[in-house]
């Protein structure tokens, strides 16, 4: 069961909202229904957020991100569609039941922190538990713990205004963590911070999420942030879903020109990982075979080297054509002594940016090896270079024009839904400088 | 000769709208229908003003004791022990009312052949050992005992000890040394000013109230002060909830605004007419007219204060599942308190300005002096009354202004600097 499920969500502001929904579901653009005097903020949005993932909603200003996230905890009521939290449709809940869901299942971090200026940092962090009626000592203890998690131990008795912006947002994060909900909504939580602090906060969020396993819905208008944080990303355009997918899918396979243009100037090497650029490991050589077979395999595939892999795909090493040819001439009968075991191995989640150095050192293609030592792919240097270039866009049409001959948007939604339910990519993207996230 | 000049002047006679007559009829109807209600309200307000004026001009020992007890109880509430304090106060209230109505405590005391009681009567004179004082002393003793037993806060101990000692000092000064009550009350005001607003206001209070006493305006001033305080209390009790309602509900706000404009712009005298016909002549109609005239800023600033609270903070409360009432109490009201207090300050100032007008309907006090001064062209009398009003005004203004600094939002703002 997904942690959060949104199904055909619409939010239209204005009196004639339901008429507007009818028109919109017929595929009209939101600018076409302006004469109804309504603002369509969210149009036909469906997605699922799996427990424990960071789901990023990205879009330009006014694309409906805030409206969407506020429907997820019932701060705004959808004009139509449903929102399920752990399988409960919260759009049907009454006031008290809805408050129950908010205090037990979903907490929220705000763009401008929204800390209570008249309460100490500690009391701010304890707020969620206070609302829930947890006794004072107990809730302060938990708040102290979560302030410790975000690195604010020792600041408990200050007032929020006495802290810097980054620290204030840590208090906001601690408040959400202390509430002890499985789901955390973050609306542009880092957008008000300056770039260095922002990067710090992203790193910290990734670490916290890895250790606490929260489900996070994160909103941003910054593509790099989206790529860095998101297990999956939902790109919103004018209230509609433009594409949902992993960072690699969105980079390598943009659903339309809009997304393609959007991702054009992303630092691809930081987003793409070894697993997304690697090629199938052909040919491979069984360590039990003799030099002759090995030489023939290499000649057939026109390569000068090959990896030696056991039956269970465990990587043993690599062999070179010239060494094998020599061995065949001298009449050797097995590969003993010919296998070079010092090949460069990389993890599938390593960022492409971190591969260049190793690739330059190694005479062989890079061997992509998973946690169990199995060879899952190879990365020749040529492939690495090719990965730097953005995928060529066939259509010369400018992406901005709404009349662009991209597939009409309603037709997109089934496809989006497909993507939403497809299994996660083998590895989450690597974004942090430290390399792999796991 | 043009055609126009030849025409007879066109006179359109509008029927005379009997607005005044309608109003009068409405007043009469309301007066007849709700007479018991008006009588009861008048009774309560009159009694509170009398009590307060009595406390301010010539505080009885029992009243002073209750005051000291209230300070200790307040300390207990602030230090997280509201329950024992409330219990003690509730028991005392029941006994005090029972005594007032049926003389229960007097009976009990008379049946006590207590040597202590006789000794006290001998010391202070039988007048001062009234049953209410005994009850009040019991209340104070209970609260002090609770402070010592149930809290571990040295500040609360000091508060309890200090209040008791101050009370004792007042008793000694008043009943043994024979100092005038006016001077004692003046000293209390000075101490209050010192505690809340600092030494400048304390000096001002000392000099200002000395001036009032020496102009022989003390009783009039205290009577007016009592009127102002009761009017302010009533106005706040009515206006803050209305302000909250208006902040929550745009439609209510749209209805309330013009009504407030009307209330504020209608000449204040006009309120006196129906007020007199409902409540008769005296302090009560003066207070009612004052309440109506002084209420609008209370409503407006409450609404403003609550609407001013950052929307994201309310949203944060909602996002964590807080019910509306809790958001109001724990987020909106604390953050709006400074603005609401500014409204209360305005209410007090407007009440002060009504003092003179209320004097016209026999509310007494400084208003009476000023009014008589005008009526008799007695410049000296009128001016002295005016000066006393100004002293009261400055004192109350600075005092409420200083209270604002204690509000949570103001504290937060200071922290930001
Ligand atoms: N309460 C409201 N009444 C009317 N229109 C609204 C309301 N709230 C949002 N809108 C409109 O809905 C659209 C989407 O707004 P939303 O705040 O969801 O965008 P956003 O993606 O969060 O933008 P930003 O990055 O600027 O925060 C905007 O055109 C906005 O004007
Ligand atoms: Mg937004």
Coordinates of N, CA and C in Angstrom, one line a residue, chain B residues 53 69 120 142 166 169 196 224 251 253 282 284 298 323 367-368:
Chain B
X53 N -15.0 51.9 44.3 CA -14.7 53.3 44.8 C -14.4 53.2 46.3
X69 N -4.3 38.5 49.0 CA -4.6 37.1 48.7 C -4.6 36.9 47.2
X120 N -8.2 40.5 69.6 CA -8.1 41.3 68.4 C -9.1 42.5 68.4
X142 N -4.5 30.4 53.8 CA -4.5 29.1 53.1 C -3.6 29.3 51.8
X166 N 3.5 43.4 53.5 CA 3.0 44.7 53.1 C 1.6 44.9 53.7
X169 N 2.0 45.9 57.2 CA 2.5 47.2 57.3 C 1.4 48.2 57.1
X196 N 5.7 48.0 37.5 CA 5.3 47.7 36.1 C 6.0 48.6 35.1
X224 N -14.2 58.5 40.0 CA -14.1 58.4 38.5 C -13.2 57.2 38.1
X251 N -18.0 38.0 7.1 CA -19.3 38.6 7.1 C -19.6 39.4 8.4
X253 N -17.4 40.6 10.2 CA -16.6 41.8 10.2 C -17.3 43.0 9.4
X282 N -27.6 58.6 37.5 CA -26.6 58.2 38.4 C -25.4 57.6 37.7
X284 N -24.8 54.4 36.8 CA -25.0 53.3 35.9 C -25.2 53.8 34.4
X298 N -11.6 48.7 21.1 CA -11.4 47.3 21.7 C -11.7 46.3 20.6
X323 N -7.0 21.9 17.1 CA -8.3 22.4 16.9 C -8.3 23.9 16.9
X367 N -16.0 64.3 36.9 CA -16.9 64.9 35.8 C -17.9 65.9 36.5
X368 N -18.4 65.5 37.6 CA -19.3 66.4 38.3 C -18.6 67.8 38.6

